[in-house]
GROMACS .gro file of C-alpha atoms in nm:
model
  427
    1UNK     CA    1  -4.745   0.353  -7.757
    2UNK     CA    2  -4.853   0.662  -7.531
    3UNK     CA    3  -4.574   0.831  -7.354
    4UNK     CA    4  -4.647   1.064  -7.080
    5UNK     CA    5  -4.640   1.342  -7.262
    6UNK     CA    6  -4.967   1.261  -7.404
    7UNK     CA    7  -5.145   1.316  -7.123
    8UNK     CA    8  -5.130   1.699  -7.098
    9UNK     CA    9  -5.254   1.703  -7.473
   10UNK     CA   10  -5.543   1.510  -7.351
   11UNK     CA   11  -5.588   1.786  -7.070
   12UNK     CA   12  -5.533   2.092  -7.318
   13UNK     CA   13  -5.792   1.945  -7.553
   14UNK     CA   14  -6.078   1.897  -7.292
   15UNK     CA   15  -6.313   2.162  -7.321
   16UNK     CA   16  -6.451   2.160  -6.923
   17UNK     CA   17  -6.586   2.472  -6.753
   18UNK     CA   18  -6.403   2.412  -6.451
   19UNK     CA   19  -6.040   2.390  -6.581
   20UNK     CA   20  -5.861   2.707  -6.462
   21UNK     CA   21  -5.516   2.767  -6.527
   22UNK     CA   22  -5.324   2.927  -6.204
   23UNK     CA   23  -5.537   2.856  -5.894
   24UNK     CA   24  -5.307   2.916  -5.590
   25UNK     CA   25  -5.511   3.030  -5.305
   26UNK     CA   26  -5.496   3.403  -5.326
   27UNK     CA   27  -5.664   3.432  -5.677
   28UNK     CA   28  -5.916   3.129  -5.549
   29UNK     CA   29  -6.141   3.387  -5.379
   30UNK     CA   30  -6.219   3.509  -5.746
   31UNK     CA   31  -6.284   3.153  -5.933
   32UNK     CA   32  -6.436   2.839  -5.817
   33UNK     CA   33  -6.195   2.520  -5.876
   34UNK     CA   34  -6.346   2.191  -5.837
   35UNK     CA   35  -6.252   2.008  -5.492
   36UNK     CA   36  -6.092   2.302  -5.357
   37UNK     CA   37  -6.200   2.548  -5.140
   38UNK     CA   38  -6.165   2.815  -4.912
   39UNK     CA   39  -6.308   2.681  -4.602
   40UNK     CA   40  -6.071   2.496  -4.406
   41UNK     CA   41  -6.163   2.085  -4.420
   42UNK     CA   42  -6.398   1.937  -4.189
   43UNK     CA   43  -6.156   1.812  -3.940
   44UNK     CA   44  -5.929   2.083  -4.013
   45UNK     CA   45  -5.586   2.084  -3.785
   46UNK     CA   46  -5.517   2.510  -3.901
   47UNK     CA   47  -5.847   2.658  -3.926
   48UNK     CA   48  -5.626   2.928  -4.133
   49UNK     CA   49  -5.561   2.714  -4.457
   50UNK     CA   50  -5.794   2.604  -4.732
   51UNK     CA   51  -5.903   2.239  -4.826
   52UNK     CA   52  -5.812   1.983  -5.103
   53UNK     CA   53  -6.064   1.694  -5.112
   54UNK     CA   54  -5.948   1.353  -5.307
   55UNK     CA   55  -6.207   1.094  -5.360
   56UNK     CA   56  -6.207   0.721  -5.337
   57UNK     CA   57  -6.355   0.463  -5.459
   58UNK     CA   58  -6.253   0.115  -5.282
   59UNK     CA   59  -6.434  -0.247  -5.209
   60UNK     CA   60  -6.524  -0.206  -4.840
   61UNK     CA   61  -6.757  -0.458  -4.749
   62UNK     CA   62  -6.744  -0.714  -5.084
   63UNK     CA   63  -6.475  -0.953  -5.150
   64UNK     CA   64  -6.197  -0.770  -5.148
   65UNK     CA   65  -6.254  -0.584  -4.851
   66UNK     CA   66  -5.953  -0.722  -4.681
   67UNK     CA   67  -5.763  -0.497  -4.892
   68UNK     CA   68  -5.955  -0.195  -4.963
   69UNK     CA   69  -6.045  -0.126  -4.642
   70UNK     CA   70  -5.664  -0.111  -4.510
   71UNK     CA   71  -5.561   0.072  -4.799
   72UNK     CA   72  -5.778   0.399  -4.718
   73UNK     CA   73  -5.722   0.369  -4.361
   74UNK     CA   74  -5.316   0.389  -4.428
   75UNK     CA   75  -5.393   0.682  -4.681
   76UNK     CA   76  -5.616   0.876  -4.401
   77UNK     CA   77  -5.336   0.861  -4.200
   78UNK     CA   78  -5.126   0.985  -4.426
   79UNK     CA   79  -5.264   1.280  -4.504
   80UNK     CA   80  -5.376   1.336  -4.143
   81UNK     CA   81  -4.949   1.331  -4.065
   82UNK     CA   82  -4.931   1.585  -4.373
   83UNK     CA   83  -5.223   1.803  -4.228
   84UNK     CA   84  -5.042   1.814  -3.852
   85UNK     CA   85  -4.731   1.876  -4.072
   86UNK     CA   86  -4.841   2.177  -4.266
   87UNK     CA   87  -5.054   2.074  -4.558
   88UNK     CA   88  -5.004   2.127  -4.856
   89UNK     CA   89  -4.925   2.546  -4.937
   90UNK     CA   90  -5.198   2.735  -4.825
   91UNK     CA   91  -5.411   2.401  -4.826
   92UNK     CA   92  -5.476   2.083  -4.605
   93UNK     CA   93  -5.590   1.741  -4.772
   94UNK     CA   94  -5.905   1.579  -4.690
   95UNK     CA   95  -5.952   1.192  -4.754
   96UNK     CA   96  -6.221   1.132  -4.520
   97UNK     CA   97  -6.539   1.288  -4.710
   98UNK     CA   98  -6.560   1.152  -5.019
   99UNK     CA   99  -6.470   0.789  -5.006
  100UNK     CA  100  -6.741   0.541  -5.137
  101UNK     CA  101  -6.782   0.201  -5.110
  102UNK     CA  102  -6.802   0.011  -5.474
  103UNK     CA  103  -6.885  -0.356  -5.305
  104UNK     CA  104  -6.620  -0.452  -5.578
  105UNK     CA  105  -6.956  -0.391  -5.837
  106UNK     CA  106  -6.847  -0.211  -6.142
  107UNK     CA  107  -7.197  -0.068  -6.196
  108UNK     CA  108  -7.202   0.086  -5.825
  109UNK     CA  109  -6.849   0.202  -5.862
  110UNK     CA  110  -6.975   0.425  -6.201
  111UNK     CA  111  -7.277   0.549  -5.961
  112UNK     CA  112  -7.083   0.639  -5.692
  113UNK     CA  113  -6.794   0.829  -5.892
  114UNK     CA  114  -7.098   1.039  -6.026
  115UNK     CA  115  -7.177   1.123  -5.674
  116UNK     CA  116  -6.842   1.290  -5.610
  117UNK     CA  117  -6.723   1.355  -5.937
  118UNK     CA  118  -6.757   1.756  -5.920
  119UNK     CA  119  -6.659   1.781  -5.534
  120UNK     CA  120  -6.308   1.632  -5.584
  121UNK     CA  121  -5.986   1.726  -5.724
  122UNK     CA  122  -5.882   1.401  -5.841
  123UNK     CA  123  -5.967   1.059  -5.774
  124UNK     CA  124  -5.677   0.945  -5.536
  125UNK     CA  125  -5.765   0.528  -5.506
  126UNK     CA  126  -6.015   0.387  -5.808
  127UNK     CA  127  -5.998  -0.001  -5.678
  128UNK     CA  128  -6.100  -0.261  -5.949
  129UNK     CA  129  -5.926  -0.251  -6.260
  130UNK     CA  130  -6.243  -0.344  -6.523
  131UNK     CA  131  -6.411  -0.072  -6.241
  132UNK     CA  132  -6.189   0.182  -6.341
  133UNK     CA  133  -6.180   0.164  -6.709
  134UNK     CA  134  -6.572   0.228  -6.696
  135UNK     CA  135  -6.573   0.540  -6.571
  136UNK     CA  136  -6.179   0.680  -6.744
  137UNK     CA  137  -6.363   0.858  -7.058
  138UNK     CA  138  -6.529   1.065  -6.772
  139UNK     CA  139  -6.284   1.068  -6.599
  140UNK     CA  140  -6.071   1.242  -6.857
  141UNK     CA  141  -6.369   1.461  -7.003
  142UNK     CA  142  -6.336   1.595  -6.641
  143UNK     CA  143  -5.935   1.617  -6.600
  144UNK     CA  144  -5.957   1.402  -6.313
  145UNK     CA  145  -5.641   1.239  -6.254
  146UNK     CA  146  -5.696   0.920  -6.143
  147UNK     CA  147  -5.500   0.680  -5.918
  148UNK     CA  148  -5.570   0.273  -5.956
  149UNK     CA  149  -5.559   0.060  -5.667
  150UNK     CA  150  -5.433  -0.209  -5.900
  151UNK     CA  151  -5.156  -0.305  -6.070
  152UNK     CA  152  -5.264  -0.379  -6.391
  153UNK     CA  153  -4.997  -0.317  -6.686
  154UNK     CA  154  -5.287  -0.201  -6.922
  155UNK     CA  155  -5.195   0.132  -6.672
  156UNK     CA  156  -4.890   0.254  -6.817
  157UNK     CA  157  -5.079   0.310  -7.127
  158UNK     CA  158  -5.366   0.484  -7.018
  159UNK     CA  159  -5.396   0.868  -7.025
  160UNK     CA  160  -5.508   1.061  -6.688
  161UNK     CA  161  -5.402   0.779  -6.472
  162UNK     CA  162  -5.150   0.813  -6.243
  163UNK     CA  163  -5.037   0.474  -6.172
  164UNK     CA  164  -4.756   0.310  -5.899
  165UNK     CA  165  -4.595   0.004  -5.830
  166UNK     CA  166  -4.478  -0.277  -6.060
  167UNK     CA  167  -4.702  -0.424  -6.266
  168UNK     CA  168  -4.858  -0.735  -6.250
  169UNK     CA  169  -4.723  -0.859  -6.554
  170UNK     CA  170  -4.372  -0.726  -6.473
  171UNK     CA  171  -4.345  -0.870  -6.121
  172UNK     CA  172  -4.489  -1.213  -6.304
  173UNK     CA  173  -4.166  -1.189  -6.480
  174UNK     CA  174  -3.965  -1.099  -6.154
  175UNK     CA  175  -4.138  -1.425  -5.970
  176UNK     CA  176  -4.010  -1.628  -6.269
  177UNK     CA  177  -3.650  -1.508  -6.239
  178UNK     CA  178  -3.618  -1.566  -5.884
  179UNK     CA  179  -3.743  -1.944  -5.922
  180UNK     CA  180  -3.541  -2.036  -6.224
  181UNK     CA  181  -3.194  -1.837  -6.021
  182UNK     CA  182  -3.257  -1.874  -5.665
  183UNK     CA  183  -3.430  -2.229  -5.679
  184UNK     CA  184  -3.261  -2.349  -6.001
  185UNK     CA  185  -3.689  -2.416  -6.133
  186UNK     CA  186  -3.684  -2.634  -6.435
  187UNK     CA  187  -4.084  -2.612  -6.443
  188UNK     CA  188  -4.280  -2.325  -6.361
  189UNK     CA  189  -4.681  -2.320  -6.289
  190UNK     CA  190  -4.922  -2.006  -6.266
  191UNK     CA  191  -5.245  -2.040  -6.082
  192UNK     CA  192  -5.426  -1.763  -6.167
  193UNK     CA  193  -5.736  -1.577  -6.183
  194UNK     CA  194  -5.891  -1.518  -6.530
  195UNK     CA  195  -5.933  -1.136  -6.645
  196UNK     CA  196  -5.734  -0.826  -6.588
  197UNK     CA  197  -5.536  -0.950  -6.268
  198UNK     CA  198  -5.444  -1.278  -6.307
  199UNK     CA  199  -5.392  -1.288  -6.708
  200UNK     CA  200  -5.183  -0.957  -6.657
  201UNK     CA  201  -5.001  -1.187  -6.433
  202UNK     CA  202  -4.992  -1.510  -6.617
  203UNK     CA  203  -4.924  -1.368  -6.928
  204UNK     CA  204  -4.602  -1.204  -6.793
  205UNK     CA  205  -4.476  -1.522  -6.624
  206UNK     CA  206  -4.551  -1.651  -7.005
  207UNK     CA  207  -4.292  -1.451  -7.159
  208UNK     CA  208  -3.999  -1.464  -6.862
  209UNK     CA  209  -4.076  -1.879  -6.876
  210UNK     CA  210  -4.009  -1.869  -7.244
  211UNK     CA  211  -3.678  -1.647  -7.214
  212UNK     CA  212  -3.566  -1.865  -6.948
  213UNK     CA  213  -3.667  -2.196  -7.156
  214UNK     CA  214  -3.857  -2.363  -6.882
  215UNK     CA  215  -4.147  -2.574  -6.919
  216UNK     CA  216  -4.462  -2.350  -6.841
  217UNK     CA  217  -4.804  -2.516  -6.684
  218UNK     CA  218  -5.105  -2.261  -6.662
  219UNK     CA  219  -5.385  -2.348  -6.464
  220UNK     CA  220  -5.732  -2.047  -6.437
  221UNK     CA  221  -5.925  -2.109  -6.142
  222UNK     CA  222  -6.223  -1.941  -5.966
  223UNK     CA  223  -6.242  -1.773  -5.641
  224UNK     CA  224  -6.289  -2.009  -5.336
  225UNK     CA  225  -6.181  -2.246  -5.049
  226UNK     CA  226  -6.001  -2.577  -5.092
  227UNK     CA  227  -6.332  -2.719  -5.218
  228UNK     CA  228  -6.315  -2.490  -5.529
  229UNK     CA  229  -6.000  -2.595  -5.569
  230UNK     CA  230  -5.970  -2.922  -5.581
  231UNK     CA  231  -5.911  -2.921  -5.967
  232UNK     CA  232  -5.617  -2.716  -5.967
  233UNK     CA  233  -5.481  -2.867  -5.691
  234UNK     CA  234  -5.481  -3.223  -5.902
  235UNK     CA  235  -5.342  -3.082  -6.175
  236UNK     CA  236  -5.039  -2.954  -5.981
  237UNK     CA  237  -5.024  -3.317  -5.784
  238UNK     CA  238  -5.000  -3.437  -6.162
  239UNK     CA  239  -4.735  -3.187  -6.324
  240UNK     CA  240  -4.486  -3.157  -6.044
  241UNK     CA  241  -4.348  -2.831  -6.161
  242UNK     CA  242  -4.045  -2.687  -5.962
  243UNK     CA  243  -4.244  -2.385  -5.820
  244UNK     CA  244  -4.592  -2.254  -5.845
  245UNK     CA  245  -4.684  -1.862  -5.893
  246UNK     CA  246  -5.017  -1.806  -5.750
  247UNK     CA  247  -5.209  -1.481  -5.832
  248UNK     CA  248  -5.512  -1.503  -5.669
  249UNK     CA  249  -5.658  -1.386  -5.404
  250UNK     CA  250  -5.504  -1.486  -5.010
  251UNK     CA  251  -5.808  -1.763  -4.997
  252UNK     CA  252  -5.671  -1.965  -5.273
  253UNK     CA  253  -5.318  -1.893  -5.142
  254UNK     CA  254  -5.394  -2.110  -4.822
  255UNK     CA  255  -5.632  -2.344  -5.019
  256UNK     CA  256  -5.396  -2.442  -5.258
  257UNK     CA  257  -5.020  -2.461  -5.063
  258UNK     CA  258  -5.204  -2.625  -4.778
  259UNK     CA  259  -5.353  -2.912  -4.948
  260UNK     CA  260  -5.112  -2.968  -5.202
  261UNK     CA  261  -4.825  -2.968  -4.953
  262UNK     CA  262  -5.043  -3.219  -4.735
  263UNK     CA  263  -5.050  -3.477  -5.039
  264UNK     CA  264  -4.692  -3.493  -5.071
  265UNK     CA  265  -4.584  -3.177  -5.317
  266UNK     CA  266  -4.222  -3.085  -5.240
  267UNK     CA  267  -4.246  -2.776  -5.433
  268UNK     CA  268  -4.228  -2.423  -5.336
  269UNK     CA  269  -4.430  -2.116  -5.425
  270UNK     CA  270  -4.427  -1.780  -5.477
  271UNK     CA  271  -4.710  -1.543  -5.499
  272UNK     CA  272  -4.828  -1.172  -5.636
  273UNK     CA  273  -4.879  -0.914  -5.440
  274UNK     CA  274  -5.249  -0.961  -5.389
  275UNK     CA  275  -5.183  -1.338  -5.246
  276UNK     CA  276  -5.081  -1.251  -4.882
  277UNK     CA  277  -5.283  -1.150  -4.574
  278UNK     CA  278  -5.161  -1.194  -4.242
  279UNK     CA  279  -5.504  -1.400  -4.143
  280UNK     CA  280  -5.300  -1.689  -4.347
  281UNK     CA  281  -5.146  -1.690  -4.018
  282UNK     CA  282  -5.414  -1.826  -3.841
  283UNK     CA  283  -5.502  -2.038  -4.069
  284UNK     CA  284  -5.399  -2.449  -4.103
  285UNK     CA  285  -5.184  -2.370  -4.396
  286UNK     CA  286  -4.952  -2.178  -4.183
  287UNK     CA  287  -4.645  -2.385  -4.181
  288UNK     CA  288  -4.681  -2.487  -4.499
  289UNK     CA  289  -4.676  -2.088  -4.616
  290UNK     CA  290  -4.364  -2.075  -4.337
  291UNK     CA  291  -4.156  -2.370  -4.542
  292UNK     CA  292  -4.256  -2.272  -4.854
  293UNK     CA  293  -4.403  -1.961  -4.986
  294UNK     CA  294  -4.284  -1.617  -5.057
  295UNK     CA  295  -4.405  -1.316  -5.108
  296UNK     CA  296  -4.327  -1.046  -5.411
  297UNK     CA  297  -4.473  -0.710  -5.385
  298UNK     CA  298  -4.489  -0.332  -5.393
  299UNK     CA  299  -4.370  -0.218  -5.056
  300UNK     CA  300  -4.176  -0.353  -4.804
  301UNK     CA  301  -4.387  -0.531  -4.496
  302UNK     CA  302  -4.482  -0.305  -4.189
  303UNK     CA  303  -4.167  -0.394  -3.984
  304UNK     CA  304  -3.975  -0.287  -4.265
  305UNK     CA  305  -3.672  -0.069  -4.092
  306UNK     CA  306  -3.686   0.259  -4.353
  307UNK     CA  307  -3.732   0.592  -4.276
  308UNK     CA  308  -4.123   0.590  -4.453
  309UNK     CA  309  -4.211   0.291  -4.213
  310UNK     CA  310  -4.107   0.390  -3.893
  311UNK     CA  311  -4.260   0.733  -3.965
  312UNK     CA  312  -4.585   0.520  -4.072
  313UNK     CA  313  -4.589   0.307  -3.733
  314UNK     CA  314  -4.544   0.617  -3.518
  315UNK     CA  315  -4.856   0.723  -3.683
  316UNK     CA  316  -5.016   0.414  -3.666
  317UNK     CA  317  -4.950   0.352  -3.330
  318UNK     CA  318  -5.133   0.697  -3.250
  319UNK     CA  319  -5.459   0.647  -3.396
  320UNK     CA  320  -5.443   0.253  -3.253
  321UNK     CA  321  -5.439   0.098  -3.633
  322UNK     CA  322  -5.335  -0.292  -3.651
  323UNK     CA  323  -5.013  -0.367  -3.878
  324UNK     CA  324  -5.159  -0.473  -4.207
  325UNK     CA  325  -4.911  -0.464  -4.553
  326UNK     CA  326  -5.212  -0.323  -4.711
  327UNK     CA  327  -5.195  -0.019  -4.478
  328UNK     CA  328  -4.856  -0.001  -4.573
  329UNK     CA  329  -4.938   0.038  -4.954
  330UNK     CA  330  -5.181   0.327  -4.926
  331UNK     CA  331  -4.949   0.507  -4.712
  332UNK     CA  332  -4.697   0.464  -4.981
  333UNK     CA  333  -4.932   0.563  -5.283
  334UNK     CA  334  -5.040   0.898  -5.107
  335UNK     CA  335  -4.627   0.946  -5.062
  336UNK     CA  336  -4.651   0.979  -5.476
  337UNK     CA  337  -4.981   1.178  -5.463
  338UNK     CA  338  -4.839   1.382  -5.227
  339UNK     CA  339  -4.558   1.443  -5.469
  340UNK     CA  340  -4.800   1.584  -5.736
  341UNK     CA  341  -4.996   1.782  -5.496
  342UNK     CA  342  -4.700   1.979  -5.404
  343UNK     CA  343  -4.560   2.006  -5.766
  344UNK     CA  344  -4.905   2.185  -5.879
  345UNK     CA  345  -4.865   2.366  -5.526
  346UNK     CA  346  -4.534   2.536  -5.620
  347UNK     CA  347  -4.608   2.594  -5.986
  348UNK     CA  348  -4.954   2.734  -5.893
  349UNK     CA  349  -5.127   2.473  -6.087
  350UNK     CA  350  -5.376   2.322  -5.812
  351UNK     CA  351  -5.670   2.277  -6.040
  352UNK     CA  352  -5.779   1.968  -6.251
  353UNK     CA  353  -5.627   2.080  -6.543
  354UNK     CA  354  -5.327   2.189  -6.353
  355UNK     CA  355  -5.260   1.836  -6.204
  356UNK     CA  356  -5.298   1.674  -6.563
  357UNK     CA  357  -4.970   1.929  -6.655
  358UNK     CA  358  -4.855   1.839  -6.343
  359UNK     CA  359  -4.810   1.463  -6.393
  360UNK     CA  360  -4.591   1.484  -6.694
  361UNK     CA  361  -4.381   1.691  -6.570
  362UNK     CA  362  -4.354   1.474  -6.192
  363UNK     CA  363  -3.989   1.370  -6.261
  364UNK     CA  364  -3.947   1.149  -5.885
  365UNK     CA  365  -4.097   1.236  -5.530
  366UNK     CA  366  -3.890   1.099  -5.210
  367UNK     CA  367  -4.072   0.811  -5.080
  368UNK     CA  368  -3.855   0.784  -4.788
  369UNK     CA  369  -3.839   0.418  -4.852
  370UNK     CA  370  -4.136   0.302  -4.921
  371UNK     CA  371  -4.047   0.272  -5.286
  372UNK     CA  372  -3.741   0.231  -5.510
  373UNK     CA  373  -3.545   0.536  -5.573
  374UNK     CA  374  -3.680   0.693  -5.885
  375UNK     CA  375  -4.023   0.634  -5.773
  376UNK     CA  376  -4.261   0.918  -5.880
  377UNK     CA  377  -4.135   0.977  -6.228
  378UNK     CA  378  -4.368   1.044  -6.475
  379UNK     CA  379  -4.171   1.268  -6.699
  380UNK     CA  380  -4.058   1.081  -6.948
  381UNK     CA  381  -4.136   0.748  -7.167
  382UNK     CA  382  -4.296   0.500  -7.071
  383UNK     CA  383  -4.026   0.245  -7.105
  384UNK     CA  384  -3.796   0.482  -6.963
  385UNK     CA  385  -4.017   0.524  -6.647
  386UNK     CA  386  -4.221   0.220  -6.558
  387UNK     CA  387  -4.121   0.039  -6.223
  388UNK     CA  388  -3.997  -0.324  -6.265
  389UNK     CA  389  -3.888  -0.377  -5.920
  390UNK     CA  390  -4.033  -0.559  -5.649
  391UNK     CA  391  -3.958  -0.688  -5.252
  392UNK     CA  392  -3.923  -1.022  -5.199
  393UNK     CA  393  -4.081  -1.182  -4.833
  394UNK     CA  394  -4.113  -1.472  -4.654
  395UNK     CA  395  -4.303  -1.525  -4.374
  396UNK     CA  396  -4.193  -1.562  -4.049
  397UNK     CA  397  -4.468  -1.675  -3.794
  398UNK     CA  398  -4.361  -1.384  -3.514
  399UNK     CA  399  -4.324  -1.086  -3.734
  400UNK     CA  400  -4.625  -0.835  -3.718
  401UNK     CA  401  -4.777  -0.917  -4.022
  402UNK     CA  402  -4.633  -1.263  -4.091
  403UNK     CA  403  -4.426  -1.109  -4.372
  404UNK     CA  404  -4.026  -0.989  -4.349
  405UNK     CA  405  -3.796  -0.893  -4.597
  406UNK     CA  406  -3.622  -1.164  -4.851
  407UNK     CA  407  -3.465  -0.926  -5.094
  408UNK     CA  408  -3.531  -0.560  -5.189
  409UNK     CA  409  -3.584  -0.412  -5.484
  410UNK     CA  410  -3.516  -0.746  -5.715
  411UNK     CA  411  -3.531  -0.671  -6.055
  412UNK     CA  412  -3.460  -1.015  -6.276
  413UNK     CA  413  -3.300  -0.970  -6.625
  414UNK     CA  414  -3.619  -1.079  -6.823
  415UNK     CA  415  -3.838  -0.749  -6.680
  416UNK     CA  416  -3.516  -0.549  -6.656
  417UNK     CA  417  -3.546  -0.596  -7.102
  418UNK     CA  418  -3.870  -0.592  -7.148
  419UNK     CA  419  -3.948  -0.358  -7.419
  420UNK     CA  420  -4.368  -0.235  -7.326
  421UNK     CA  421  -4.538  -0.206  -7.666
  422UNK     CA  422  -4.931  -0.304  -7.535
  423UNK     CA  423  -5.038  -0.381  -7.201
  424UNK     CA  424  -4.984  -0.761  -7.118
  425UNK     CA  425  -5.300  -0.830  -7.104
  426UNK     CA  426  -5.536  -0.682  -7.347
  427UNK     CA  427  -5.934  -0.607  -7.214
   0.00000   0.00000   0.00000
């Protein structure tokens, strides 16, 4: 089992010309460190201070769009609230240059991390979790810290990754809970995608199903509208279980509780974090999602009344961006990078190898909200650390983003125990 510590042994081993120990901006003039520099950023708010460049790599224009897309927009604004707000030290952060488009192709996303691996400090969003194993040996060789936009539990595990949120697996476990004690569920069903999402998932509503001794249906499907799901959607007709976990994508989420719930299914559903967009809204599953779906998640929804989401709106609201959850998130995960930036700020370590150190010894970073308290800690094991919280949401038809708050922070006993020895799912 890695514990954090390992990763600074991975960074002290790693024999790359660019790692320079102390880089704060007055001995930078002398050295060259790899996404910083000198020159103040491109859109630069204090023409005064240096620039830090992160790089992303996110789907924006394949399937997953929907998300990626929303996600770098909220982080953009982010930093651009940090820059107007004094940077970071002697530096501002620039999110804007390097950010490539991986079509959700794992062979484009390896091409197009080459492209910006030596002009960025780390690698701030790596969507696509298969995507971002194929490039983490480089990653590392380069002391790149890298952030996932996914929620995989194989995470935790993984060297030079800085990961956030629950995991799939773990908030699996938390969906589980909250059926068998808020909806007294007898019978429990996962839809789910096959690979490192939905098995992550599945596998974790596997284990809370068997400590709660309910019967446990799984059913794999594929991508696509009601017509691709047309299996899936007999086999629930057939079972009956008490509630059904989806995690898919938001397609399947209105495929599957609209149709079902037209042929007479009285059940209720709950789905992962990757199940809900707002266009479900407009969509003719609608009141079925109303009556009978809920969300679990990693943030709060965009009305959420906390100090990190009204700051977020106020920002929102001045660069004209639509409420969108998925905004939400990538505000939240640059909250946590923003964390680390300032740690290797203060203990003049704002170099590669700097920000490897840096991680382990990250012990929380005030999220204002956006995430539980204790958010942010890397510092010590991994069962010590990992989040196993989530929010819970239903959807309310008048609410910006068709989401609002159920419960936060629910942590159900079976993920509260659960003792991490291997990732839940295994690729």
């Amino acid at each position: 089992m890695k514990s954090k510590m390992l990763r600074s042994g991975v960074a002290g081993l790693s024999a790359v010309a660019l790692v320079l120990a102390g880089c704060g901006r007055d001995d930078a003039a002398d050295t060259e460190v790899a996404g910083v520099t000198e020159e103040p950023c491109p859109e630069a708010v204090d023409q005064e201070k240096g620039c830090i460049y992160l790089g992303a790599i996110t789907d924006l224009t394949g399937p997953f769009s929907p998300i990626g897309a929303p996600m770098i927009e909220g982080s953009q604004a982010y930093w651009r609230y940090v820059n107007e707000n004094g940077g970071v030290g002697d530096y501002e952060v620039d999110m804007v240059t390097h950010v490539r488009d991986n079509t959700y192709n794992e062979t484009t996303h390896s091409q197009e991390y080459r492209e910006i691996r030596d002009q960025i400090l780390m690698l701030a969003h790596s969507m696509g979790t298969a995507h971002t194993n194929g490039i983490l040996d480089d990653t590392r060789q380069q002391n790149i810290v890298t952030v996932p936009a996914s929620l995989g539990s194989n995470w935790l595990f993984e060297e030079g990754v800085m990961e956030f949120g629950t995991s799939y697996c773990a908030e699996a476990m938390n969906m589980v809970d909250y059926a068998v004690d808020e909806f007294d569920a007898q019978s429990i069903g996962v839809v789910h995608f096959p690979g490192d999402y939905g098995d992550d998932a599945a596998n974790g509503a596997q284990i809370a199903a068997e400590e709660r001794g309910v019967e446990f249906f799984r059913y794999t499907t594929a991508p696509g509208g009601t017509d691709e799901q047309t299996a899936v959607i007999q086999r629930i007709l057939a079972d009956r279980p008490d509630v059904v976990l989806l995690s898919t994508s938001a397609i399947e989420t209105g495929a599957v509780v609209g149709a079902t719930v037209a042929q007479g299914f009285e059940g209720r559903f709950i789905g992962s974090t990757p199940t809900w967009s707002a266009g479900l809204m407009g969509s003719q599953a609608a009141p079925a999602l109303e009556a009978r779906y809920l969300h679990v998640g990693a943030v709060a929804p965009w009305g959420h009344d906390s100090e990190g989401h009204e700051q977020m709106r106020q920002v929102a609201e001045t660069i004209g961006a639509e409420p969108n959850d998925w905004f939400v998130l990538g505000w939240g995960a640059s909250s946590v990078i923003h964390g680390l930036l300032e740690q290797a700020a203060e203990n003049d370590q704002l170099s590669r190898s700097g920000l490897f150190e840096s991680v382990d010894s990250l012990s929380g970073v005030d999220t204002r909200g956006m995430f539980p308290e204790g958010a942010g800690d890397y510092s010590g094991e991994l069962n010590e650390n990992a989040s196993r919280e989530n929010i819970v949401s239903r959807v309310e038809a008048d609410s910006p983003t068709g989401l609002v708050l159920e419960e936060e922070w629910y942590v159900g006993p079976t993920a509260a125990d659960f003792e991490y020895t291997e990732a839940c799912y295994l690729m």
